[in-house]
Each structure stands twice: as C-alpha cells, then as structure tokens.
Coordinates of C-alpha atoms and ligand atoms in Angstrom, one line a residue:
M1 CA 124.7 154.3 159.7
I2 CA 121.2 155.4 157.8
A3 CA 118.5 155.5 160.7
N4 CA 115.6 154.4 159.4
S5 CA 112.3 152.0 158.5
K6 CA 112.9 150.4 155.1
R7 CA 113.3 146.8 155.3
A8 CA 115.6 144.9 152.9
C9 CA 115.8 141.6 151.6
V10 CA 118.4 139.0 150.6
I11 CA 116.9 135.8 148.5
G12 CA 119.9 133.4 149.1
A13 CA 122.5 132.7 151.9
G14 CA 125.7 132.5 149.2
F15 CA 128.5 134.3 150.0
G16 CA 127.2 136.8 147.5
G17 CA 123.9 137.0 149.6
L18 CA 125.5 137.1 153.2
A19 CA 128.5 139.4 152.5
L20 CA 125.7 142.0 151.2
A21 CA 123.3 141.3 154.3
I22 CA 126.0 141.8 156.3
R23 CA 126.2 145.6 154.0
L24 CA 123.3 146.5 155.0
Q25 CA 122.0 145.5 158.0
S26 CA 125.4 147.7 159.1
A27 CA 124.0 150.2 157.4
G28 CA 121.2 150.2 159.9
I29 CA 118.9 148.7 157.4
A30 CA 116.7 145.9 158.4
T31 CA 117.3 142.9 156.4
T32 CA 115.9 139.2 156.2
V33 CA 117.5 137.1 154.5
I34 CA 115.5 134.2 152.7
E35 CA 117.5 130.4 152.5
G36 CA 115.6 127.6 150.7
R37 CA 117.7 125.1 151.7
D38 CA 118.2 123.9 155.1
K39 CA 121.6 125.8 156.0
P40 CA 122.8 128.3 154.3
G41 CA 126.1 128.3 152.1
G42 CA 124.8 127.6 148.5
R43 CA 127.8 126.3 146.6
A44 CA 129.8 126.4 150.4
Y45 CA 127.3 123.6 152.0
F46 CA 128.6 121.1 154.1
W47 CA 127.6 117.7 155.3
E48 CA 129.2 115.7 158.5
R49 CA 129.3 112.1 157.6
E50 CA 130.5 109.7 160.5
G51 CA 132.5 111.8 161.8
F52 CA 133.9 113.3 159.0
T53 CA 132.8 116.9 158.1
F54 CA 132.5 117.6 154.1
D55 CA 132.7 121.3 152.6
A56 CA 130.4 121.0 149.4
G57 CA 132.2 123.7 147.8
P58 CA 135.2 126.4 148.3
T59 CA 138.1 125.6 150.0
V60 CA 140.5 127.8 148.6
V61 CA 140.2 131.6 150.3
T62 CA 142.0 134.4 148.6
D63 CA 142.2 137.8 149.8
P64 CA 140.9 137.2 153.3
D65 CA 140.7 141.3 153.6
C66 CA 137.5 141.5 151.4
L67 CA 136.1 139.0 154.2
R68 CA 137.5 141.1 157.0
E69 CA 135.8 143.9 156.1
L70 CA 132.9 142.8 156.2
W71 CA 133.0 142.1 160.0
A72 CA 135.1 146.0 159.9
I73 CA 132.7 148.0 158.8
S74 CA 130.9 147.7 161.8
G75 CA 133.9 147.9 164.6
H76 CA 134.2 144.0 164.9
K77 CA 137.2 141.7 163.6
L78 CA 136.7 138.7 161.4
E79 CA 139.1 137.0 163.8
E80 CA 136.4 137.1 166.7
D81 CA 134.4 134.3 164.9
V82 CA 136.7 132.7 162.4
E83 CA 140.1 131.4 162.4
L84 CA 142.0 131.5 159.0
M85 CA 144.9 129.3 158.8
P86 CA 148.4 130.1 155.6
V87 CA 148.5 126.7 153.3
T88 CA 151.4 126.1 152.1
P89 CA 152.2 124.9 148.9
F90 CA 149.4 126.7 147.6
Y91 CA 149.0 124.2 145.2
R92 CA 150.9 120.9 144.2
L93 CA 150.4 120.1 140.4
D94 CA 151.0 116.9 139.4
W95 CA 151.7 115.7 135.8
P96 CA 150.9 112.0 134.7
D97 CA 155.1 111.7 134.1
G98 CA 155.6 112.7 137.4
T99 CA 156.7 115.8 137.7
K100 CA 155.7 117.9 140.4
F101 CA 155.7 121.6 141.3
D102 CA 155.0 123.4 144.6
Y103 CA 152.9 126.2 144.0
S104 CA 153.5 129.5 147.0
N105 CA 154.6 133.1 147.4
D106 CA 157.4 132.1 148.6
E107 CA 159.6 134.5 146.0
E108 CA 163.1 131.8 146.3
D109 CA 160.4 128.8 146.9
L110 CA 158.9 129.5 143.5
K111 CA 161.7 130.5 141.4
R112 CA 163.3 127.1 142.7
E113 CA 160.4 125.3 141.7
I114 CA 159.9 127.3 138.2
A115 CA 164.0 127.2 137.6
K116 CA 163.6 123.0 137.7
L117 CA 161.3 123.0 135.1
D118 CA 162.8 125.5 133.4
P119 CA 165.6 127.7 134.2
A120 CA 164.9 130.1 131.2
D121 CA 161.6 130.2 132.5
V122 CA 162.1 132.3 135.6
E123 CA 162.9 135.7 134.0
G124 CA 159.8 135.3 131.8
Y125 CA 158.1 134.8 135.1
Y126 CA 158.8 138.0 136.5
R127 CA 157.4 139.6 133.0
F128 CA 154.0 137.8 133.8
L129 CA 154.4 138.9 136.9
E130 CA 154.7 142.2 136.4
Y131 CA 151.8 141.9 134.3
S132 CA 149.5 140.3 136.5
K133 CA 150.4 143.3 138.8
A134 CA 148.7 145.7 136.2
V135 CA 145.7 143.6 135.5
H136 CA 144.8 142.8 139.3
H137 CA 145.7 146.8 139.7
E138 CA 143.0 148.1 137.4
G139 CA 140.6 144.6 137.1
Y140 CA 140.5 143.8 140.3
V141 CA 141.3 147.1 142.5
K142 CA 139.9 149.3 140.6
L143 CA 137.2 147.8 138.8
G144 CA 136.4 145.1 140.9
T145 CA 133.4 146.4 143.3
V146 CA 131.9 149.0 141.0
P147 CA 128.8 148.5 139.7
F148 CA 128.4 148.4 135.5
L149 CA 125.3 149.5 135.2
D150 CA 125.6 151.8 131.9
F151 CA 127.6 151.1 128.6
K152 CA 129.0 154.1 129.5
S153 CA 130.6 152.6 132.3
M154 CA 132.6 150.4 129.9
I155 CA 133.6 152.2 127.7
K156 CA 135.3 153.8 130.8
A157 CA 137.0 151.0 131.2
A158 CA 138.0 149.9 127.3
P159 CA 141.1 151.8 127.5
A160 CA 142.6 150.1 130.1
L161 CA 140.9 146.8 129.0
A162 CA 142.7 147.7 125.5
K163 CA 145.8 148.1 126.8
Q164 CA 146.3 144.9 129.1
Q165 CA 145.4 143.3 125.6
A166 CA 142.6 141.9 127.5
W167 CA 140.7 139.7 124.2
L168 CA 143.9 137.5 124.2
S169 CA 143.4 134.7 126.6
V170 CA 145.0 134.0 129.8
Y171 CA 147.0 130.9 128.2
A172 CA 148.0 133.2 124.8
M173 CA 149.1 136.1 127.5
V174 CA 151.4 133.2 130.0
S175 CA 152.7 132.1 126.6
R176 CA 154.1 135.3 125.3
F177 CA 155.9 135.3 128.8
I178 CA 157.2 131.2 129.4
R179 CA 158.0 128.3 127.2
N180 CA 157.6 125.7 129.3
E181 CA 154.1 124.1 128.6
K182 CA 153.7 122.6 132.4
L183 CA 154.9 125.9 133.6
R184 CA 152.2 127.4 131.3
E185 CA 149.0 124.9 132.5
A186 CA 150.6 126.2 136.2
L187 CA 150.4 129.4 135.9
S188 CA 147.1 129.5 133.6
F189 CA 144.6 126.5 135.3
H190 CA 143.9 129.4 138.2
T191 CA 140.7 130.0 135.8
L192 CA 138.9 127.1 136.1
L193 CA 138.3 127.7 139.9
V194 CA 136.1 130.5 139.0
G195 CA 134.0 128.6 136.0
G196 CA 136.6 129.8 132.5
N197 CA 138.8 128.1 130.2
P198 CA 141.9 128.7 130.0
M199 CA 142.0 128.7 126.5
T200 CA 139.4 131.5 126.1
T201 CA 139.0 133.7 129.4
S202 CA 140.4 136.7 129.4
A203 CA 144.3 137.4 130.6
I204 CA 142.5 140.1 132.5
Y205 CA 141.7 136.8 135.0
A206 CA 145.6 136.6 135.4
L207 CA 144.9 139.4 137.9
I208 CA 144.3 135.9 140.4
H209 CA 148.0 135.4 140.9
K210 CA 148.9 138.7 141.8
L211 CA 146.4 138.2 144.2
E212 CA 147.6 135.2 145.6
Q213 CA 150.7 136.3 145.8
D214 CA 149.7 139.0 148.2
G215 CA 147.0 137.7 150.2
G216 CA 147.6 134.5 150.2
V217 CA 145.3 131.3 150.5
W218 CA 144.0 130.2 153.7
W219 CA 141.5 127.5 154.9
T220 CA 139.1 127.7 158.1
K221 CA 139.6 125.6 161.1
G222 CA 136.7 123.4 161.0
G223 CA 136.3 123.9 156.8
T224 CA 134.5 126.6 154.6
N225 CA 131.6 125.9 156.8
R226 CA 132.6 127.5 159.1
L227 CA 133.4 131.0 157.6
I228 CA 130.1 130.5 156.5
A229 CA 129.0 130.1 160.3
G230 CA 130.8 132.8 161.2
M231 CA 129.1 135.4 158.7
V232 CA 125.6 134.1 159.6
H233 CA 126.4 134.3 163.2
H234 CA 128.0 138.5 163.0
F235 CA 124.7 139.1 160.5
R236 CA 122.3 137.8 163.9
R237 CA 124.6 139.8 166.3
L238 CA 124.0 142.9 164.0
G239 CA 120.0 142.3 164.6
G240 CA 119.2 140.9 161.1
T241 CA 117.2 138.0 160.3
I242 CA 117.8 134.6 158.4
R243 CA 114.7 132.1 157.5
I244 CA 116.2 128.9 156.3
G245 CA 114.7 126.1 154.5
D246 CA 111.3 127.8 152.7
P247 CA 112.2 128.4 149.0
V248 CA 111.5 131.8 147.7
A249 CA 108.5 130.8 145.5
K250 CA 107.2 133.9 143.9
V251 CA 109.1 138.2 143.9
E252 CA 105.3 140.2 144.2
T253 CA 105.8 143.4 142.1
A254 CA 103.3 146.3 141.3
G255 CA 104.2 148.0 137.9
D256 CA 107.9 148.2 137.4
R257 CA 108.7 148.1 141.5
V258 CA 108.7 145.2 143.6
T259 CA 106.8 145.0 146.8
G260 CA 107.9 142.1 148.9
V261 CA 108.2 138.2 148.4
T262 CA 105.8 135.5 148.8
C263 CA 107.9 132.0 150.3
E264 CA 106.6 127.8 149.3
S265 CA 105.3 127.7 152.7
G266 CA 103.5 130.8 152.0
W267 CA 104.9 133.1 154.3
H268 CA 104.8 136.6 152.6
R269 CA 105.8 140.1 153.6
A270 CA 106.2 143.3 152.1
F271 CA 110.3 144.8 151.0
D272 CA 111.1 147.8 150.3
A273 CA 113.9 146.8 148.4
V274 CA 115.3 142.6 147.2
A275 CA 118.0 141.7 146.0
S276 CA 118.1 138.0 144.6
N277 CA 121.8 136.1 144.8
A278 CA 119.8 132.8 144.3
D279 CA 121.3 131.4 140.5
I280 CA 120.1 134.5 137.9
V281 CA 118.3 132.5 135.2
H282 CA 116.2 131.2 138.2
S283 CA 115.8 135.2 139.8
Y284 CA 114.1 136.1 136.6
R285 CA 112.6 133.3 135.4
D286 CA 110.9 131.6 138.3
L287 CA 110.8 134.2 140.8
L288 CA 109.7 137.1 138.7
G289 CA 108.1 135.1 136.1
R290 CA 105.0 136.8 136.0
N291 CA 105.8 139.9 135.2
Q292 CA 107.3 140.5 132.2
R293 CA 110.6 142.2 132.5
G294 CA 111.7 138.8 134.5
W295 CA 109.7 136.5 131.8
S296 CA 111.8 138.3 129.0
M297 CA 115.8 138.5 130.3
G298 CA 114.7 135.1 131.5
R299 CA 114.6 134.0 127.6
K300 CA 117.4 136.8 127.5
L301 CA 119.8 134.9 129.7
Q302 CA 119.1 131.3 128.8
K303 CA 120.7 132.3 125.7
K304 CA 124.2 132.9 127.8
R305 CA 127.1 130.7 127.3
F306 CA 127.7 128.7 131.0
S307 CA 130.3 127.6 132.8
P308 CA 130.6 123.9 133.1
G309 CA 129.3 121.6 135.6
L310 CA 131.4 119.9 138.7
F311 CA 131.6 116.1 139.4
V312 CA 133.1 116.1 143.1
V313 CA 133.7 112.1 144.9
H314 CA 133.6 113.3 148.7
F315 CA 135.1 110.2 150.7
G316 CA 136.7 109.7 154.1
V317 CA 138.8 107.0 154.7
E318 CA 141.7 105.2 157.2
G319 CA 144.8 106.7 157.7
T320 CA 146.1 110.0 157.3
F321 CA 148.8 111.1 154.8
D322 CA 152.1 112.8 155.0
H323 CA 152.6 112.6 151.3
I324 CA 149.3 114.3 150.3
A325 CA 149.5 118.5 150.0
H326 CA 145.8 120.5 150.9
H327 CA 145.3 121.3 147.7
T328 CA 146.5 119.1 144.4
I329 CA 145.7 119.3 140.8
L330 CA 146.8 115.8 139.5
F331 CA 146.6 116.8 135.9
G332 CA 145.6 114.7 133.1
P333 CA 147.7 113.6 130.1
R334 CA 145.6 116.6 128.0
Y335 CA 145.6 120.4 128.4
E336 CA 143.8 121.5 125.3
G337 CA 142.2 118.4 123.7
L338 CA 139.8 117.3 127.6
L339 CA 139.3 121.9 128.1
D340 CA 138.2 121.5 124.3
D341 CA 135.5 118.4 125.5
I342 CA 134.7 120.2 128.2
Y343 CA 133.8 123.3 127.2
K344 CA 133.1 123.1 123.6
H345 CA 132.5 119.2 122.7
G346 CA 130.1 118.4 125.4
V347 CA 131.5 114.7 126.0
M348 CA 132.6 112.1 128.8
P349 CA 135.8 112.7 128.6
E350 CA 138.2 109.5 128.6
D351 CA 140.8 110.9 130.9
F352 CA 140.2 114.4 133.7
S353 CA 142.7 116.6 135.7
I354 CA 141.5 116.0 138.9
Y355 CA 141.7 118.9 141.7
L356 CA 142.4 116.9 145.0
H357 CA 141.6 118.5 148.3
Y358 CA 142.6 117.3 151.8
P359 CA 141.4 119.2 154.2
T360 CA 142.7 117.1 157.2
A361 CA 146.7 117.8 156.0
S362 CA 145.5 121.4 158.5
D363 CA 143.4 120.7 159.9
S364 CA 142.8 117.4 162.4
S365 CA 139.3 118.2 163.0
M366 CA 137.5 117.4 159.8
A367 CA 137.7 113.8 160.6
P368 CA 137.7 111.4 162.9
E369 CA 141.4 111.1 164.7
G370 CA 143.7 109.3 162.3
K371 CA 141.4 109.6 159.6
S372 CA 141.4 111.6 156.6
T373 CA 138.6 113.4 154.7
F374 CA 138.7 114.1 150.8
Y375 CA 137.4 115.5 147.7
A376 CA 138.0 115.2 144.5
L377 CA 136.8 117.3 141.9
V378 CA 136.4 117.3 138.2
P379 CA 135.1 119.9 135.9
I380 CA 132.6 118.5 133.2
S381 CA 130.5 119.6 130.4
H382 CA 127.0 121.2 132.3
M383 CA 124.0 119.5 131.2
G384 CA 123.1 121.6 128.3
K385 CA 125.7 120.1 126.1
L386 CA 126.1 116.6 128.0
G387 CA 122.7 115.3 128.8
V388 CA 123.7 111.7 130.3
D389 CA 121.7 110.0 133.0
W390 CA 124.1 110.8 135.5
D391 CA 122.8 107.4 138.2
V392 CA 123.6 106.2 135.7
E393 CA 127.8 107.8 134.8
G394 CA 127.8 109.0 137.9
P395 CA 128.7 105.7 139.7
K396 CA 131.4 105.3 137.0
L397 CA 133.0 108.3 136.9
E398 CA 133.0 108.4 140.6
K399 CA 135.0 104.9 140.2
R400 CA 137.3 105.8 137.3
I401 CA 138.3 108.8 140.3
L402 CA 138.8 106.7 142.6
D403 CA 140.9 104.3 140.3
E404 CA 142.9 107.4 139.0
I405 CA 144.4 108.8 142.9
S406 CA 144.4 104.9 143.7
R407 CA 146.9 104.7 140.7
R408 CA 148.9 107.7 141.5
L409 CA 148.7 108.2 144.9
I410 CA 147.0 106.1 147.7
P411 CA 147.2 102.2 145.9
D412 CA 144.8 100.9 148.8
L413 CA 142.5 103.7 148.9
H414 CA 139.5 101.5 148.2
E415 CA 140.1 99.3 151.3
R416 CA 140.5 102.3 153.1
I417 CA 137.7 104.3 152.1
V418 CA 134.8 104.3 154.8
T419 CA 132.8 106.7 153.3
K420 CA 131.6 108.7 150.2
F421 CA 129.3 109.7 147.9
S422 CA 129.4 112.1 144.8
Y423 CA 127.7 115.1 143.9
A424 CA 126.8 115.7 140.2
P425 CA 125.4 118.7 137.8
K426 CA 122.1 117.5 138.1
D427 CA 122.4 117.7 141.7
F428 CA 123.8 121.6 141.2
A429 CA 120.3 122.3 139.5
T430 CA 118.3 120.2 142.1
D431 CA 119.5 121.8 145.7
L432 CA 120.9 125.3 144.3
N433 CA 118.3 126.1 141.0
A434 CA 121.6 126.4 139.2
H435 CA 120.7 126.7 135.7
L436 CA 121.7 123.6 134.0
G437 CA 123.8 122.5 136.6
S438 CA 125.9 124.9 135.9
A439 CA 129.0 125.3 139.0
F440 CA 129.9 128.4 138.5
S441 CA 126.7 130.7 136.8
L442 CA 127.4 132.7 133.4
E443 CA 130.8 132.1 131.7
P444 CA 133.5 134.1 132.3
V445 CA 134.2 135.8 129.0
L446 CA 135.0 139.3 127.8
T447 CA 131.7 139.3 126.1
Q448 CA 130.0 138.2 129.1
S449 CA 132.0 140.7 131.5
A450 CA 131.3 143.7 133.3
F451 CA 128.7 145.6 131.8
F452 CA 127.7 142.1 129.9
R453 CA 127.0 140.4 133.0
G454 CA 123.9 140.6 135.0
H455 CA 123.6 144.6 136.3
N456 CA 123.5 144.7 140.3
R457 CA 120.5 146.4 140.0
D458 CA 117.8 145.9 137.6
D459 CA 117.4 148.4 134.3
V460 CA 113.7 148.1 134.7
I461 CA 112.7 147.3 138.2
G462 CA 114.3 149.9 140.3
N463 CA 114.7 148.2 143.4
F464 CA 114.9 144.9 142.2
Y465 CA 119.3 143.8 142.8
L466 CA 120.9 140.9 141.8
V467 CA 124.0 139.4 143.8
G468 CA 126.7 136.7 143.5
A469 CA 127.8 134.7 140.3
G470 CA 125.9 136.2 137.7
T471 CA 126.8 139.5 138.7
H472 CA 130.1 141.7 137.9
P473 CA 133.1 140.4 138.7
G474 CA 132.0 136.3 138.4
A475 CA 132.2 133.7 140.7
G476 CA 134.3 132.7 143.2
I477 CA 134.9 134.3 146.8
P478 CA 136.3 137.1 146.4
G479 CA 134.9 137.8 143.4
V480 CA 130.9 137.7 144.8
V481 CA 132.2 139.6 147.6
G482 CA 132.7 142.0 145.5
S483 CA 130.1 141.8 144.0
A484 CA 128.7 142.5 147.7
K485 CA 129.6 145.5 147.4
A486 CA 128.7 146.7 144.5
T487 CA 125.3 146.2 145.0
A488 CA 125.2 147.6 148.8
G489 CA 126.4 150.7 147.7
L490 CA 123.6 150.4 144.9
M491 CA 121.1 149.7 147.4
L492 CA 121.7 152.0 150.4
Q493 CA 121.8 155.1 148.0
D494 CA 118.2 154.1 146.6
L495 CA 116.8 153.0 150.4
A496 CA 118.5 156.4 151.9
R497 CA 115.6 158.5 149.8
Ligands
FAD501 C1 132.8 122.6 144.2 C2 133.2 124.0 144.1 C3 134.5 124.3 144.3 C4 135.3 125.9 144.2 N1 136.1 126.3 145.5 C5 136.0 127.6 145.1 C6 137.5 128.2 145.7 O1 138.4 126.9 146.2 N2 138.0 129.6 145.7 C7 136.9 130.4 145.7 O2 137.0 131.4 146.0 N3 135.7 129.9 145.4 C8 134.8 128.4 144.9 N4 134.6 128.3 144.2 C9 133.3 129.2 143.3 C10 132.3 129.9 144.5 O3 131.9 128.5 145.3 C11 131.3 130.4 144.5 O4 131.5 131.6 143.3 C12 130.7 131.3 145.4 O5 130.4 130.5 146.6 C13 129.3 131.2 144.3 O6 128.5 132.2 145.6 P1 126.8 133.0 145.3 O7 127.0 134.1 146.5 O8 127.0 133.3 143.8 O9 125.9 132.1 145.7 P2 125.5 130.5 145.9 O10 126.6 129.4 146.5 O11 125.0 130.0 144.3 O12 124.7 130.3 146.7 C14 123.2 131.4 146.2 C15 122.1 130.8 147.2 O13 120.8 130.8 146.9 C16 120.1 130.5 146.9 N5 118.2 129.8 146.7 C17 118.1 129.6 145.2 N6 117.1 129.5 144.8 C18 116.8 130.3 146.0 C19 115.4 130.5 146.5 N7 114.0 130.3 145.1 N8 114.6 131.3 147.8 C20 115.7 131.3 148.7 N9 116.7 130.5 148.3 C21 117.4 130.0 147.2 C22 120.9 128.6 147.2 O14 120.3 127.4 147.9 C23 122.2 129.1 147.8 O15 121.9 128.5 149.2 C24 133.8 126.9 143.8 C25 132.7 126.4 143.7 C26 132.4 125.1 143.7 C27 131.2 124.4 143.1

C-alpha cells in the first residue's frame, strides 16, 4: 500500500472507471469518482419500470476472475457483494431456416452441435480451438493488461502478432478451419459484442472463444447493475468517495500538468492525478479542450473509425417462456451483406440479426411473478454514417424488431407487452457523451489496437490518464477491466514518486 496524501480523480463510473478506482483506493490513494448521470454503470446503467428490471448494456459476463481480482487485492471476495450464476447454453444461435445451435463449453455437447451441422467440421473445430488458445495466451494473458505507451512496445509484440497472422480477420481465420457457413458465423460473431466487424476485426479476437471456454459465461443475480452496485459498495468500503449526478465540465491544467477538475454544478477540487473513463473524444475535445493538447487530440481522434451504434428494445411481457434461452442470436438472412450495410454503407438495413436477452430464463427476480423481462439488440451504423431522425425511425425499427420476435418466437408478443421503450444511438450520445453515438468507442481493428488505441497515460500531460473502451485492449467487461489494471499500474508508479 502507498501511504501518502496524494489524491486521484476518476471521471466516469463505468466498469473501467470503477475497476481503476478500486485499484487506486486499495493501494491507499484517496480516490474520488465523479459520474455525470444519476446512477453509476455507464453502458451498464439500468431502469426499473412496473416491477421489471432492465439492464441497459452488458449481460454476458466472461472471465469472472478479472473481476474477482478487484476484491482479492484488498483481501475481500467478490462473493461477499455479488452473486454470479453460470449460464447454459452460453448462446442459442437460431437461423431463419429453423436451424438451431446451442453454444457452450461442454465439450461433448459442443461436438454434437457441430456434428449436427457438419460432421467434417468437428476436426476443424479442434484446430480452431488450438489457434484460439494461442491467441488467448499472446493477446489476453500476456498483453491484455499491459499499457502500450510507445512504438517500441508495439515492435516487441509484432513477432507474436505476425506468427498468429493477426492481419487476417476472425471470419477469414475461422474459414480456414471450418467449411460450414453457419458454423463460421457461430465461431466469428463474438467480435460484434465488442463492436468489431467479424469480416475486418483482427483474428486475434478469436481469443474470445478460448476466454469463454475456460472462464464460462455468467449472469449476475439481479442483473449486471448488481455487479456495478457491488463494485461501488466495495469501493466505498475501502474508503473511496463517489460523486453522482454532476458531470465534469472541465479538466484544469497548468502547462503540461492537470491540476484538478470543475463540475457543471461549479464544484471544484484539486487532484494530483486525473483519469478519464468518459468517451475518449469527449475527454480530450470537451474536458481538456482549452489545453492545446486536448484540442489537437480531440481533432485527431475524430478522424478515427468508430464502432457502430446499437438500437435496443426493452420490453416486459405477461408470461414465461421455457423454449427461449437466456441469450439467443436470431440471425437474419444475410451475414456479410448485413455487416457491410452497418460498417460500410451506413444505411438502415432491410433485415437484421437480433441478440435477444431473456434474463428471466435464469433469474426470476428480474420481473414480477409470472412475467418476463427482455431486451432485443441490433447493431446499426453510428450517427456519423447513418443520419436519420431517431424520433421518427426509432418507433418503426422497434416495431420491425418486435414483429420479427413475434414471428420467430412468441406469436402473440404484441398482446403480451406490459411495458416497452427503446434506446437509440442518439441516446448513447446524449446520456453518455458517446462520440457519434457509438456503443463501443473506437472500432477494434488492428490499426486502432494496442499502441494505436488511446494511451493509458497521455503522452504530453503526464498526470492525465485514460481508462475504458477507448484504450487498450478495448470494449467489453474483461477489456475495460484489463485497461484499468494497465492504467492503475502507471498511476501508482507515478504517484509513488
Ligand atoms: C447494449 C450493450 C451491450 C453490451 N453487452 C456486453 C456484454 O454482454 N458483455 C460485455 O463484456 N460487454 C458488453 N458490452 C460492452 C461493455 O458494456 C462496454 O464496453 C463497457 O461497459 C464500457 O465500459 P467503460 O469503462 O468504457 O465505460 P462506460 O460504460 O462507457 O462509462 C463511462 C462513464 O463516464 C460517464 N461520463 C461521460 N462523460 C462524463 C463527464 N463529463 N463527467 C462525468 N462522467 C462522465 C458516463 O456517464 C459513463 O457512466 C455491451 C455494450 C452495450 C452498449
């Protein structure tokens, strides 16, 4: 523990911000988290309506050990504050022709599911698993929590990246081992969960398969919001301070040093170090904008590629549904064509693939007795590509999504709905300051990874740090919790001086 009187500030209480704050406070740094919204969580915000609990964002918890570490560093156990429940199958994949595939880490079940689609691909799957193991070791275990601050660190990682043919896409790599198109989709769609197009995201992201095989897929009892509540409780127990509902308006600087922050309410504090978990463009352009560095980085970052938006329909319904799994992917008729529409063409697609989240399947506490909570999520181009009026297009898209679920899973869905509302890219922009309404920040392509992503410590302003989806290694709970470890390492080193 560093016993000194240094004070740190973390702007934003997303998973990354809270994980960083816990690490700093555990090490004896008096840490204040400042969150702009009325509740912590960021993408993992939640709503309660008519007895239903609706988580806003992450629902699939992978690599729970990266979370357990946040408690273990101060001698606590995650289980004191949070109940994690295993989910099986991890996902049910469902194609328009009626084909279904239950995806899990039970080897026999998985082999049987693969053989149902193409027996010849069982052998290819094992070769893919070997590849996934190798990239998991290189990309996640060795480099997932390491800050890439200079080009030298990138050069060091280059031989491993070259050996794993990181320039190929996940889909191209999977296709080397697997011949059945549906299985190719089943083993490559995961990059969408961190904002990446399977057709262009580096094959390194095939590591997600191994991550899920080893660590499983988990659900937090009461919803992902309970995991956030557990992190906040743990942080406060350690002595940390959290200020809610007061957005930071300005990060103050003197020369190349941050001196403190000022909130919209006028509240001001001096800090020895400031880390931003807020959107990376917002952090530089808006919060540090009066400093030359903030202004120029803001401009530079806006030229980068951002991952798509999401349109999410939340709905609570009468009844429960044994035939619906906790996580279902309802694939549409097109895979590559749809991805092109979202990532390249920036049009409102004619068709869509839906991720349907049905938490009541695992946890009846998410809805009133005899009722069910759902959300249906579709990736959609971000606002820089798709310039529609979401107040007009949102209700139309919501209806199309609910119609599709009704057609494929719950015929009388519309009559059963008790409450519903939707969340569009413009809401990500308004509520979270998300640049272009992007759901996952910078797109995870090789040219925007590691050294080429946001640096955990700014190159010029030595006591300004970043944490979360815009930094290495990127979006997703394990990603941003990993980025918190990298940022905390740097901050603790600097603050000990
Ligand atoms: C719908 C959806 C589903 C997802 N599903 C999964 C999943 O199943 N599994 C998974 O692992 N990942 C999933 N993800 C990705 C994952 O949720 C995110 O990558 C991750 O939560 C982002 O965390 P973060 O630390 O970057 O911070 P964020 O969640 O982006 O939080 C940043 C915080 O900063 C605050 N802030 C912004 N500006 C200011 C300011 N000026 N002052 C103060 N505070 C400010 C915001 O209000 C916010 O609370 C999903 C994402 C979405 C959107």
